[in-house]
Short mmCIF file of C-alpha atoms in Angstrom, two decimals:
data_model
loop_
_atom_site.label_atom_id
_atom_site.label_comp_id
_atom_site.label_asym_id
_atom_site.label_seq_id
_atom_site.Cartn_x
_atom_site.Cartn_y
_atom_site.Cartn_z
CA GLY Y 1 12.43 7.57 -3.49
CA GLN Y 2 13.32 5.56 -0.06
CA GLN Y 3 12.48 1.95 0.15
CA LEU Y 4 12.14 -0.16 2.93
CA ASN Y 5 14.64 -3.55 3.30
CA GLN Y 6 12.52 -6.59 3.56
CA SER Y 7 13.78 -9.84 4.23
CA PRO Y 8 13.50 -12.66 2.89
CA GLN Y 9 12.30 -12.11 -0.21
CA SER Y 10 10.80 -15.32 -0.17
CA MET Y 11 10.09 -18.22 1.91
CA PHE Y 12 9.05 -21.78 1.16
CA ILE Y 13 7.73 -23.09 4.08
CA GLN Y 14 5.65 -26.53 5.24
CA GLU Y 15 2.32 -26.11 6.86
CA GLY Y 16 2.43 -25.51 10.67
CA GLU Y 17 5.97 -24.29 10.28
CA ASP Y 18 6.47 -20.40 12.07
CA VAL Y 19 7.68 -17.83 9.69
CA SER Y 20 9.53 -14.49 10.61
CA MET Y 21 10.44 -11.38 8.37
CA ASN Y 22 11.57 -7.88 8.80
CA CYS Y 23 12.10 -4.61 7.70
CA THR Y 24 14.72 -2.30 7.99
CA SER Y 25 15.08 1.42 7.04
CA SER Y 26 17.60 4.23 7.40
CA SER Y 27 14.99 6.48 8.85
CA ILE Y 28 13.34 6.55 11.56
CA PHE Y 29 9.41 5.80 11.71
CA ASN Y 30 6.54 7.17 14.18
CA THR Y 31 4.76 4.02 12.68
CA TRP Y 32 4.83 0.91 11.03
CA LEU Y 33 2.35 -1.26 9.43
CA TRP Y 34 1.94 -4.52 7.96
CA TYR Y 35 -0.43 -5.47 5.11
CA LYS Y 36 -0.81 -9.10 3.11
CA GLN Y 37 -1.69 -9.10 -0.63
CA ASP Y 38 -3.22 -12.27 -2.31
CA PRO Y 39 -2.83 -12.45 -6.13
CA GLY Y 40 -5.51 -9.97 -8.37
CA GLU Y 41 -6.22 -8.19 -4.59
CA GLY Y 42 -5.49 -5.04 -3.11
CA PRO Y 43 -2.76 -5.37 0.34
CA VAL Y 44 -5.12 -5.67 3.56
CA LEU Y 45 -4.08 -4.24 6.53
CA LEU Y 46 -2.84 -6.54 9.22
CA ILE Y 47 -1.41 -4.90 12.12
CA ALA Y 48 -0.73 -1.44 12.84
CA LEU Y 49 2.40 -0.23 15.53
CA TYR Y 50 2.71 3.18 16.79
CA LYS Y 51 5.08 2.94 19.82
CA ALA Y 52 8.86 1.87 19.43
CA GLY Y 53 9.31 -1.62 21.49
CA GLU Y 54 5.16 -2.05 21.12
CA LEU Y 55 4.50 -6.02 20.29
CA THR Y 56 0.79 -6.83 19.06
CA SER Y 57 -0.82 -9.88 17.84
CA ASN Y 58 -3.92 -10.34 15.58
CA GLY Y 59 -4.82 -14.15 15.27
CA ARG Y 60 -1.35 -16.20 14.78
CA LEU Y 61 0.10 -12.86 14.07
CA THR Y 62 2.25 -10.96 15.92
CA ALA Y 63 4.45 -7.68 14.93
CA GLN Y 64 7.27 -5.79 16.48
CA PHE Y 65 8.13 -2.12 16.94
CA GLY Y 66 11.76 -1.97 16.91
CA ILE Y 67 13.38 -0.17 19.54
CA THR Y 68 15.28 1.49 17.20
CA ARG Y 69 12.42 2.79 15.58
CA LYS Y 70 14.33 1.80 12.23
CA ASP Y 71 12.80 -2.03 11.95
CA SER Y 72 9.80 -4.33 12.34
CA PHE Y 73 9.14 -7.89 13.06
CA LEU Y 74 6.45 -9.99 11.54
CA ASN Y 75 6.20 -13.56 13.16
CA ILE Y 76 3.36 -16.16 11.70
CA SER Y 77 2.88 -18.93 13.85
CA ALA Y 78 1.59 -22.24 12.57
CA SER Y 79 1.12 -21.18 8.91
CA ILE Y 80 -1.96 -22.39 7.46
CA PRO Y 81 -2.47 -22.61 3.36
CA SER Y 82 -4.56 -19.72 3.33
CA ASP Y 83 -1.08 -17.57 4.58
CA VAL Y 84 0.33 -17.34 1.27
CA GLY Y 85 0.63 -14.38 -0.54
CA ILE Y 86 2.97 -11.32 -0.04
CA TYR Y 87 3.90 -9.48 2.90
CA PHE Y 88 4.64 -5.88 3.17
CA CYS Y 89 5.82 -3.73 5.89
CA ALA Y 90 5.43 0.00 5.59
CA GLY Y 91 6.34 2.92 7.64
CA ARG Y 92 4.94 6.28 8.18
CA LEU Y 93 7.27 9.23 8.99
CA GLY Y 94 4.62 10.94 11.22
CA ILE Y 95 5.58 14.62 9.45
CA PHE Y 96 2.86 16.81 10.62
CA GLY Y 97 0.13 16.59 8.23
CA ASN Y 98 2.07 14.57 6.32
CA GLU Y 99 0.02 10.66 6.12
CA LYS Y 100 2.52 9.33 3.03
CA LEU Y 101 3.83 5.78 3.53
CA THR Y 102 6.88 4.30 2.24
CA PHE Y 103 6.57 0.23 1.38
CA GLY Y 104 8.58 -2.89 1.56
CA THR Y 105 9.37 -4.82 -1.53
CA GLY Y 106 7.64 -7.45 0.14
CA THR Y 107 8.20 -11.44 1.13
CA ARG Y 108 6.60 -13.90 -0.86
CA LEU Y 109 5.51 -16.90 1.51
CA THR Y 110 4.87 -20.06 -0.02
CA ILE Y 111 3.74 -23.43 1.16
CA ILE Y 112 5.10 -26.46 -0.03
CA PRO Y 113 3.14 -29.48 0.09
CA ASP D 1 -14.06 -3.52 4.10
CA ALA D 2 -13.27 0.50 4.09
CA GLY D 3 -15.65 1.00 1.41
CA ILE D 4 -13.42 1.59 -1.41
CA THR D 5 -14.35 0.61 -5.15
CA GLN D 6 -12.09 1.00 -8.37
CA SER D 7 -13.41 1.66 -11.72
CA PRO D 8 -12.11 0.10 -14.34
CA ARG D 9 -10.68 -3.12 -12.62
CA HIS D 10 -8.77 -3.93 -16.05
CA LYS D 11 -8.24 -1.49 -19.03
CA VAL D 12 -6.18 -2.32 -22.46
CA THR D 13 -5.32 1.01 -23.97
CA GLU D 14 -3.00 1.85 -26.97
CA THR D 15 -0.33 4.43 -26.45
CA GLY D 16 -0.97 8.41 -26.80
CA THR D 17 -4.33 7.54 -25.67
CA PRO D 18 -6.01 9.35 -22.78
CA VAL D 19 -7.24 7.00 -19.43
CA THR D 20 -8.96 8.03 -16.48
CA LEU D 21 -9.54 5.71 -13.48
CA ARG D 22 -11.96 6.17 -10.82
CA CYS D 23 -11.49 6.17 -7.02
CA HIS D 24 -14.91 5.81 -5.02
CA GLN D 25 -15.35 5.70 -0.87
CA THR D 26 -18.50 5.76 0.84
CA GLU D 27 -16.99 6.78 4.33
CA ASN D 28 -16.04 10.48 3.81
CA HIS D 29 -12.52 9.99 4.76
CA ARG D 30 -10.45 12.88 4.43
CA TYR D 31 -6.68 11.48 2.45
CA MET D 32 -6.97 9.64 -0.72
CA TYR D 33 -4.33 8.49 -2.45
CA TRP D 34 -3.18 6.46 -5.84
CA TYR D 35 -0.65 4.14 -5.80
CA ARG D 36 1.29 1.90 -8.90
CA GLN D 37 2.64 -1.43 -7.99
CA ASP D 38 5.47 -3.04 -10.23
CA PRO D 39 7.34 -5.73 -9.97
CA GLY D 40 10.74 -4.93 -8.14
CA HIS D 41 9.63 -1.71 -7.24
CA GLY D 42 6.89 -2.45 -4.58
CA LEU D 43 4.39 0.35 -3.87
CA ARG D 44 4.78 3.79 -5.10
CA LEU D 45 2.53 6.86 -4.15
CA ILE D 46 1.63 8.73 -7.65
CA HIS D 47 -0.75 11.40 -6.31
CA TYR D 48 -2.48 11.83 -3.04
CA SER D 49 -5.34 14.19 -2.12
CA TYR D 50 -6.13 15.65 1.51
CA GLY D 51 -9.51 17.27 0.62
CA VAL D 52 -11.24 18.54 -1.85
CA LYS D 53 -9.51 20.42 -4.64
CA ASP D 54 -6.35 19.84 -2.81
CA THR D 55 -3.75 17.43 -4.17
CA ASP D 56 -0.01 17.30 -3.94
CA LYS D 57 2.39 14.70 -5.93
CA GLY D 58 3.99 11.82 -4.63
CA GLU D 59 7.60 10.04 -5.84
CA VAL D 60 6.44 8.89 -9.51
CA SER D 61 3.98 11.86 -10.75
CA ASP D 62 5.38 12.54 -13.87
CA GLY D 63 2.64 12.18 -17.04
CA TYR D 64 -0.15 11.39 -14.51
CA SER D 65 -2.71 14.05 -13.13
CA VAL D 66 -5.61 13.91 -10.48
CA SER D 67 -8.68 15.73 -9.85
CA ARG D 68 -10.68 15.85 -6.80
CA SER D 69 -14.26 17.77 -7.08
CA LYS D 70 -15.90 15.21 -4.30
CA THR D 71 -14.89 14.44 -1.27
CA GLU D 72 -15.73 10.91 -2.32
CA ASP D 73 -14.28 10.33 -5.80
CA PHE D 74 -10.66 10.78 -7.18
CA LEU D 75 -9.72 10.72 -10.17
CA LEU D 76 -6.18 9.84 -11.99
CA THR D 77 -5.80 10.78 -15.42
CA LEU D 78 -3.25 9.60 -17.60
CA GLU D 79 -3.08 12.35 -20.40
CA SER D 80 -1.44 10.67 -23.14
CA ALA D 81 -0.57 6.52 -21.66
CA THR D 82 2.95 5.05 -22.76
CA SER D 83 4.27 1.67 -22.20
CA SER D 84 5.91 2.65 -19.30
CA GLN D 85 2.54 3.46 -17.58
CA THR D 86 1.48 -0.49 -17.95
CA SER D 87 0.78 -1.13 -13.92
CA VAL D 88 -1.48 -2.21 -11.35
CA TYR D 89 -3.11 0.72 -9.81
CA PHE D 90 -4.56 1.30 -6.25
CA CYS D 91 -6.24 3.55 -4.74
CA ALA D 92 -5.99 4.12 -0.94
CA ILE D 93 -7.83 5.88 1.97
CA THR D 94 -6.35 6.61 5.58
CA GLY D 95 -9.04 5.53 7.97
CA LYS D 96 -10.55 7.07 11.54
CA SER D 97 -7.26 6.97 13.33
CA SER D 98 -5.26 8.70 10.35
CA TYR D 99 -2.41 6.66 10.88
CA GLU D 100 -3.81 3.45 8.47
CA GLN D 101 -4.22 3.45 5.04
CA TYR D 102 -6.82 0.72 3.22
CA PHE D 103 -6.47 -0.10 -0.17
CA GLY D 104 -8.88 -0.96 -3.08
CA PRO D 105 -9.19 -3.43 -4.72
CA GLY D 106 -6.79 -2.50 -8.08
CA THR D 107 -7.07 -1.71 -11.71
CA ARG D 108 -4.89 -3.40 -14.28
CA LEU D 109 -3.91 -0.76 -16.43
CA THR D 110 -2.28 -2.59 -20.17
CA VAL D 111 -0.86 0.10 -22.36
CA THR D 112 0.51 -1.35 -25.90
#
């Protein structure tokens, strides 16, 4: 099945730094979602995007729906220790009655002391 | 909190035995999903349901069956567990917006 290309695969940053990650697809999506997963837990929805070009914020997190509909970006400003985890993007194909998502393989964020 | 629980949270079983995982939701959502998560593969859809007794296959459905006899419960069955089915299994539901999926806490299954 199709997977989204998510980059980088891992990031090592210092507390207080800004973070940028992206997700690209060969297919157009109508919805982009960003999730965060902590060890031993299920993914938690962070931000949902519904329109090409849309920019949406959730606290220190900002995500954008790419204008081509084939990519999306997530930025985290002024990182803190609780930002550590794996971030997943997901795209919804948007076929009528089809609610299935396609997921990226994740970006693992680590904060260096 | 999307009101999703999964049981059991951890299970170890032997090859060839049947296993059933349960997903329970409390908010009457129509769509429910079963995913497996493996290193290097991300989240992959096994089966999904769009209503009571209405189910369909995902991309990795071989070796799995599902049932949904009530809105609130979605069961995943491994008829004869194999070591390749060792994984973390997540249930998800579609929220009120119909565009967003919310995940349960997961079940870690080990097949020895």
